[in-house]
Short mmCIF file of C-alpha atoms in Angstrom, two decimals:
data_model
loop_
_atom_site.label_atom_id
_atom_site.label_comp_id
_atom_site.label_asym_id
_atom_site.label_seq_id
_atom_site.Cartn_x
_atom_site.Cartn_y
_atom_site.Cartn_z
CA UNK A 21 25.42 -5.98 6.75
CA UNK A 22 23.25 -3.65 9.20
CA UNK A 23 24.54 -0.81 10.56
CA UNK A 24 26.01 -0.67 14.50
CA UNK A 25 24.72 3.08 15.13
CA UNK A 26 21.80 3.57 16.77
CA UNK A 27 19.11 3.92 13.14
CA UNK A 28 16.21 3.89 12.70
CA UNK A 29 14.73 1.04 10.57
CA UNK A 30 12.05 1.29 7.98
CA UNK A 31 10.98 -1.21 5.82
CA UNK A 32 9.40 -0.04 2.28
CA UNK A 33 8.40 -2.55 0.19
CA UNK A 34 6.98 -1.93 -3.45
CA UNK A 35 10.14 0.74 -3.27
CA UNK A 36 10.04 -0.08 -6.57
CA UNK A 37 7.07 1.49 -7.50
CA UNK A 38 5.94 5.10 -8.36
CA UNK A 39 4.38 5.49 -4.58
CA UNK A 40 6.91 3.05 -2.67
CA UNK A 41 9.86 5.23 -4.59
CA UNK A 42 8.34 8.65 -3.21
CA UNK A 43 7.80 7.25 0.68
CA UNK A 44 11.19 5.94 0.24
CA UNK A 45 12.70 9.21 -0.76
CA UNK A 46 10.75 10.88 1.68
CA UNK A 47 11.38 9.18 4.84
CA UNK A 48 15.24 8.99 3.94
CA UNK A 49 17.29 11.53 6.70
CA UNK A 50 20.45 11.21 7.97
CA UNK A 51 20.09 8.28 10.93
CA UNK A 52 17.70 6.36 9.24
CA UNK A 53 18.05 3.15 7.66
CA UNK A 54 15.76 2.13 4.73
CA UNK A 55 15.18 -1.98 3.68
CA UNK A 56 13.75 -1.52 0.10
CA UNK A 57 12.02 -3.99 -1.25
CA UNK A 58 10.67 -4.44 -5.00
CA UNK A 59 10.57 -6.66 -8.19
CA UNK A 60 12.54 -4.35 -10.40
CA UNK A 61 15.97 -4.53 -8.85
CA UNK A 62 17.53 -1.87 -11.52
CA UNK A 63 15.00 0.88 -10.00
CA UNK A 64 15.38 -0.41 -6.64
CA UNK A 65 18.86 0.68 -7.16
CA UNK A 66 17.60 4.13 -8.31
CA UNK A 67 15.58 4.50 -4.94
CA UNK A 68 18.98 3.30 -3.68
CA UNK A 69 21.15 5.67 -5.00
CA UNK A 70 18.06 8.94 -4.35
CA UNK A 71 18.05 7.53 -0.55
CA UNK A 72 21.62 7.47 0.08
CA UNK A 73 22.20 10.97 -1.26
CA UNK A 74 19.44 12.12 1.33
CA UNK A 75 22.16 10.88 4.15
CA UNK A 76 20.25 7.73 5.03
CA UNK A 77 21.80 4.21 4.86
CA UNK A 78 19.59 1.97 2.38
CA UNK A 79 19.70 -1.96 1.76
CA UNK A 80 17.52 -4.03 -1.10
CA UNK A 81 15.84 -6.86 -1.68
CA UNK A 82 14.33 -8.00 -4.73
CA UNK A 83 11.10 -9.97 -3.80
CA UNK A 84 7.68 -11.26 -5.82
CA UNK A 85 4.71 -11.31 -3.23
CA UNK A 86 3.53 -13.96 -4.97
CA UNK A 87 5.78 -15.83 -2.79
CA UNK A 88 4.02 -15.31 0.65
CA UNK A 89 6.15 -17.51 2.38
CA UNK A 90 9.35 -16.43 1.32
CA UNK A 91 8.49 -12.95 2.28
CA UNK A 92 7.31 -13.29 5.66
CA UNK A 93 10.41 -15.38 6.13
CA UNK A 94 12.79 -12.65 4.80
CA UNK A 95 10.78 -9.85 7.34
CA UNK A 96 11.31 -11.72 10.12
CA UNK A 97 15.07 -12.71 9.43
CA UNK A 98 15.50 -8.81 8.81
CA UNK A 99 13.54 -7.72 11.85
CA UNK A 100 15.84 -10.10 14.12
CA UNK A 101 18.66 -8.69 12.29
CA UNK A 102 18.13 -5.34 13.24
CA UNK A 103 14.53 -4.75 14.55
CA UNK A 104 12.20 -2.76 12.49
CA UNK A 105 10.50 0.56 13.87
CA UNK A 106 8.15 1.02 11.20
CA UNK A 107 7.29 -0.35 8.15
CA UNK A 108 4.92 0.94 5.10
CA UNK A 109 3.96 -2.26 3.30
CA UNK A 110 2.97 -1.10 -0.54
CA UNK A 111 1.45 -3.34 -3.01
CA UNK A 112 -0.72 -2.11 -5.47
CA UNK A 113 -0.58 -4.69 -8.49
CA UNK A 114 -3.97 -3.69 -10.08
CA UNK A 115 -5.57 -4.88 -13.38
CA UNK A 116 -8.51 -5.32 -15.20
CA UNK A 117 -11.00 -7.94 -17.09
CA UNK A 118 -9.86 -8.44 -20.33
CA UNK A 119 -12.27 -6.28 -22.85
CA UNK A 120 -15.14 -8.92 -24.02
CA UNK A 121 -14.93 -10.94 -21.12
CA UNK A 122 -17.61 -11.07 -18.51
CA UNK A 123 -15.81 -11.99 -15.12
CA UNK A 124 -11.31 -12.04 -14.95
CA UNK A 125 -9.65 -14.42 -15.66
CA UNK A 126 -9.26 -17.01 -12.14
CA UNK A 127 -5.43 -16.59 -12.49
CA UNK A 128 -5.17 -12.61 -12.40
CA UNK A 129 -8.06 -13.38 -9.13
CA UNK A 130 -5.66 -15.18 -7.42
CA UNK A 131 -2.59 -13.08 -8.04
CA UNK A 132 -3.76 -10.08 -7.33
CA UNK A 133 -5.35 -11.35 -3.82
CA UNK A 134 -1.62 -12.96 -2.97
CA UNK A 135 -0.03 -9.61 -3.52
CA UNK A 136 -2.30 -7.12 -2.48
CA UNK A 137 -3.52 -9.04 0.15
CA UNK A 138 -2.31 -11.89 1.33
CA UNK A 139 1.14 -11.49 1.44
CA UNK A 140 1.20 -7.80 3.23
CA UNK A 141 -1.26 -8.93 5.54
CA UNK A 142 1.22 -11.78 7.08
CA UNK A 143 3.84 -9.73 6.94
CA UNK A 144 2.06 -6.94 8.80
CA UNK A 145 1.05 -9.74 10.66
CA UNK A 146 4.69 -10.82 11.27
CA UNK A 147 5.72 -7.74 12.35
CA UNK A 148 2.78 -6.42 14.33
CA UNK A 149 4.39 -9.75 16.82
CA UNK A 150 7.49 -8.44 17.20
CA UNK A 151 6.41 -4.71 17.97
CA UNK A 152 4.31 -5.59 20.38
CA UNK A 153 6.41 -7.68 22.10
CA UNK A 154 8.59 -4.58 21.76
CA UNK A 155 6.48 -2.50 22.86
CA UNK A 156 6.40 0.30 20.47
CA UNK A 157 6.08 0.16 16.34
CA UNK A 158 4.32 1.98 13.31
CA UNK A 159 2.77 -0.31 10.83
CA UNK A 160 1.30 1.51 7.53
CA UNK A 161 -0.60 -0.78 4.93
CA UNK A 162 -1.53 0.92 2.03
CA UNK A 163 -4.89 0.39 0.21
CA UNK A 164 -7.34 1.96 -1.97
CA UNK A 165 -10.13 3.74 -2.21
CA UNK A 166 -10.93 1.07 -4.75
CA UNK A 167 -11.65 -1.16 -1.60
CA UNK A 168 -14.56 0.57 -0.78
CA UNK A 169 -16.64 -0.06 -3.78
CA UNK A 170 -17.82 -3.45 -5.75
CA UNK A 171 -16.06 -2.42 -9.17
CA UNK A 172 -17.12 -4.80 -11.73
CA UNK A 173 -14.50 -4.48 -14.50
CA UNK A 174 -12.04 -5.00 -11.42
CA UNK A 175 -13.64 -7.33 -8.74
CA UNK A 176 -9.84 -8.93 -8.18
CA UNK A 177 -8.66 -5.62 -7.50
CA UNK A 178 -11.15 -3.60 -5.25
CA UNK A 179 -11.80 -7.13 -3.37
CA UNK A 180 -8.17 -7.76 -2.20
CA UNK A 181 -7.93 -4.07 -0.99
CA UNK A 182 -11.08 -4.48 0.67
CA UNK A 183 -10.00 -7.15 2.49
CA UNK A 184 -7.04 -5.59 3.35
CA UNK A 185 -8.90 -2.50 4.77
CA UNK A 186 -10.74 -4.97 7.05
CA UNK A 187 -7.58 -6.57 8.34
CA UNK A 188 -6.00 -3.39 8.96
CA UNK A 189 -8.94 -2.25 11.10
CA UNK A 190 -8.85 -5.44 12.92
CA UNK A 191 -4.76 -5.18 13.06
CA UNK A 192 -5.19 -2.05 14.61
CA UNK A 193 -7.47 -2.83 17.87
CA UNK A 194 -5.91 -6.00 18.35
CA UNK A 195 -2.15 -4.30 19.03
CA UNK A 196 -2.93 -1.15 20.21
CA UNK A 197 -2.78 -1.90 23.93
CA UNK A 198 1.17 -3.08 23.42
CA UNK A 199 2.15 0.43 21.73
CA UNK A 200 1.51 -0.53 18.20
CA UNK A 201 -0.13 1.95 15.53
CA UNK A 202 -1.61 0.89 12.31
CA UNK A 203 -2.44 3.11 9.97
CA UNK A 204 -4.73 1.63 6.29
CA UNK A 205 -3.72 4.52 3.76
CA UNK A 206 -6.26 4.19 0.77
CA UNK A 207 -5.02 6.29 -2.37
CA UNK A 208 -7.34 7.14 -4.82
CA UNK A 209 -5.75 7.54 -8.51
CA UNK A 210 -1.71 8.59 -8.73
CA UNK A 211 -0.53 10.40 -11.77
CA UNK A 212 0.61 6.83 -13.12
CA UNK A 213 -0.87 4.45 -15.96
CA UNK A 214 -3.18 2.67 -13.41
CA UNK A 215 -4.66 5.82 -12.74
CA UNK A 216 -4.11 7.44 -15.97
CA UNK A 217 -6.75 4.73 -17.36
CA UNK A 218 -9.57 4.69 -14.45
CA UNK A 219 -12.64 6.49 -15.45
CA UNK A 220 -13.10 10.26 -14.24
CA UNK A 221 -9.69 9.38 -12.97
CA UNK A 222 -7.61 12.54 -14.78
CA UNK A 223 -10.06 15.01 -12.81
CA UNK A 224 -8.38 13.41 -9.62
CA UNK A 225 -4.97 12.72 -10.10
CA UNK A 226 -2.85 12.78 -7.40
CA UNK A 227 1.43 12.55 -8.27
CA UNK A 228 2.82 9.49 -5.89
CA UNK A 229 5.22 12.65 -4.07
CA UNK A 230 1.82 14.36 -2.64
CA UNK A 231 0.20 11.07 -2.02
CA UNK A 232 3.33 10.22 -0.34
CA UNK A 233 3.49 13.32 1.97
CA UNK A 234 -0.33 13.06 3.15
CA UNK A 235 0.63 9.16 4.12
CA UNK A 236 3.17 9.90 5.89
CA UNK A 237 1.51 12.89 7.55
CA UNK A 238 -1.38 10.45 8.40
CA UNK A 239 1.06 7.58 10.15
CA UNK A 240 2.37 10.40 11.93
CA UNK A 241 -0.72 11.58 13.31
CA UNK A 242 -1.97 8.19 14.64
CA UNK A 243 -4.76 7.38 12.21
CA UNK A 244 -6.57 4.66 11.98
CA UNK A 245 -7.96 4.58 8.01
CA UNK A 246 -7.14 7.60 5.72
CA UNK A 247 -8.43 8.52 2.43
CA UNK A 248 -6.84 11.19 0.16
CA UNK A 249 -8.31 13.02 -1.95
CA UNK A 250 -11.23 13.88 0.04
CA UNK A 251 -13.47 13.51 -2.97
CA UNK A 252 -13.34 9.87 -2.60
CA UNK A 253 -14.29 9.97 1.33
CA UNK A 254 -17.23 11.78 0.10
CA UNK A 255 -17.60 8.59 -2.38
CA UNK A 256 -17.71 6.29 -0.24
CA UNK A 257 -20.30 7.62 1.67
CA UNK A 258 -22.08 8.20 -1.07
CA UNK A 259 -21.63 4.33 -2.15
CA UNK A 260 -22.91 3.48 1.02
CA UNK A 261 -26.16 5.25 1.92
CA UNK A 262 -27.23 4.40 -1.64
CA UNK A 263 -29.82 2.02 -2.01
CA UNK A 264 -28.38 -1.20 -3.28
CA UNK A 265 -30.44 -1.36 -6.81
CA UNK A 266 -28.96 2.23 -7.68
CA UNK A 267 -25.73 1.37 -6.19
CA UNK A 268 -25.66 -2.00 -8.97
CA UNK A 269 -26.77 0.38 -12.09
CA UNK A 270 -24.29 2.82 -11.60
CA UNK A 271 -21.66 0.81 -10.82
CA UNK A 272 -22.82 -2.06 -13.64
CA UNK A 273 -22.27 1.61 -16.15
CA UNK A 274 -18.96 2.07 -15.53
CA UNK A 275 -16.75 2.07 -18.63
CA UNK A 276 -13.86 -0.58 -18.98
CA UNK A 277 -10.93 1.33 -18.16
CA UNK A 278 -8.13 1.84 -21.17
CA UNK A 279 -5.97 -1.61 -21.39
CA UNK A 280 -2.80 0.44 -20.55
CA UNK A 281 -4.85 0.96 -17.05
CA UNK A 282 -3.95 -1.95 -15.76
#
């Protein structure tokens, strides 16, 4: 059951999550309504719980992206519900080639480009219709600043986000004449395991509540593609002005990150 006062809607999903959990306690205020989404439905109920006490109203759903389908579906059936205002669509499932093997394995390919890619995408997709038929609407996908570099011990990983960054972009100009922001927030490594494990990743740790803030700052503001920290702007510069045969050796160096990185 949706409220009958006047809220504002937000969908979260990957509320879940380390990062989904902080935007979700974040954006939580008194007249605002949060749909959290996530495939852990006892800490959805934690996010629950944290948003409620905040004075917002909160609602879950317990969804696998995997299912691109079924989600899309369920946005829309929400949205006519009780229209959306904005939505920050998180997915980060991230993961690595298995140590001794030279490419990943085709299933972790294919599930990784369903949920980090696919599967926000239509839903952004989904709801980029309606708010532009509305008229007004904040759509925030978030990436990685994995996405900007060819990472060969996690080609699944920094391809879907890449593709995602692209989409956003083209998102973006597409409904921006009918009042519609969209904002591609790329992360670079959160105080979490995934992080934890990346290489060089300790020196630039960010927790998921700061990464969290600076998003939401960023939506805010209007922008088009952020990248926090700044450091890995300055990367991805870097990655492209290099020439491509120094680009491949450094890369091709990388370390495998620790298993628990994935």
């Amino acid at each position: 059951m949706y409220s009958s006062r006047n809220q504002e809607r937000i969908i979260v999903t990957g509320a879940s999550g380390a990062l989904g959990g902080a935007l979700a306690r974040l954006l939580a205020r008194p007249g605002v309504e949060l749909s959290l989404w996530g495939r852990d439905a006892a800490r959805l109920d934690v996010v629950a719980g944290q948003v409620r006490a905040a004075g917002a109203e909160a609602s879950t759903r317990r969804l696998d992206l995997t299912d691109g389908p079924g989600a899309v579906d369920a946005v829309l059936a929400d949205d006519a519900a009780a229209p959306f205002a904005q939505s920050y669509l998180v997915a980060g499932l991230g993961d690595v080639r298995a140590p001794g093997d030279v490419v990943e394995d085709p299933a972790l390919v294919l599930r990784l480009a369903q949920v980090n890619f696919a599967a926000p995408a239509a839903m952004a997709a989904a709801l980029a219709g309606r708010m532009a038929a509305r008229g007004h609407g904040r759509i925030i996908l978030i990436g990685s600043a994995a996405g900007h570099h060819a990472l060969p011990f996690a080609a699944a990983y920094s391809g879907s986000k890449a593709g995602l960054a692209r989409f956003a972009d083209a998102l973006r100009i597409a409904v921006k004449p009918h009042g519609v922001t969209v904002t591609l927030a790329a992360p670079g490594f959160l105080d979490a395991p995934g992080g934890r494990g990346t290489p060089g990743g300790q020196r630039l740790l960010l927790s998921s509540e700061e990464a969290a803030r600076r998003i939401v700052r960023a939506a805010r503001a209007g922008k088009a593609h952020y990248v926090t920290p700044w450091p890995f702007a300055a990367l991805h510069l870097v990655d492209a002005l290099l020439p491509r045969a120094l680009r491949d050796r450094v890369l091709a160096a990388l370390p495998l990150p620790d298993a628990e990185g994935g």
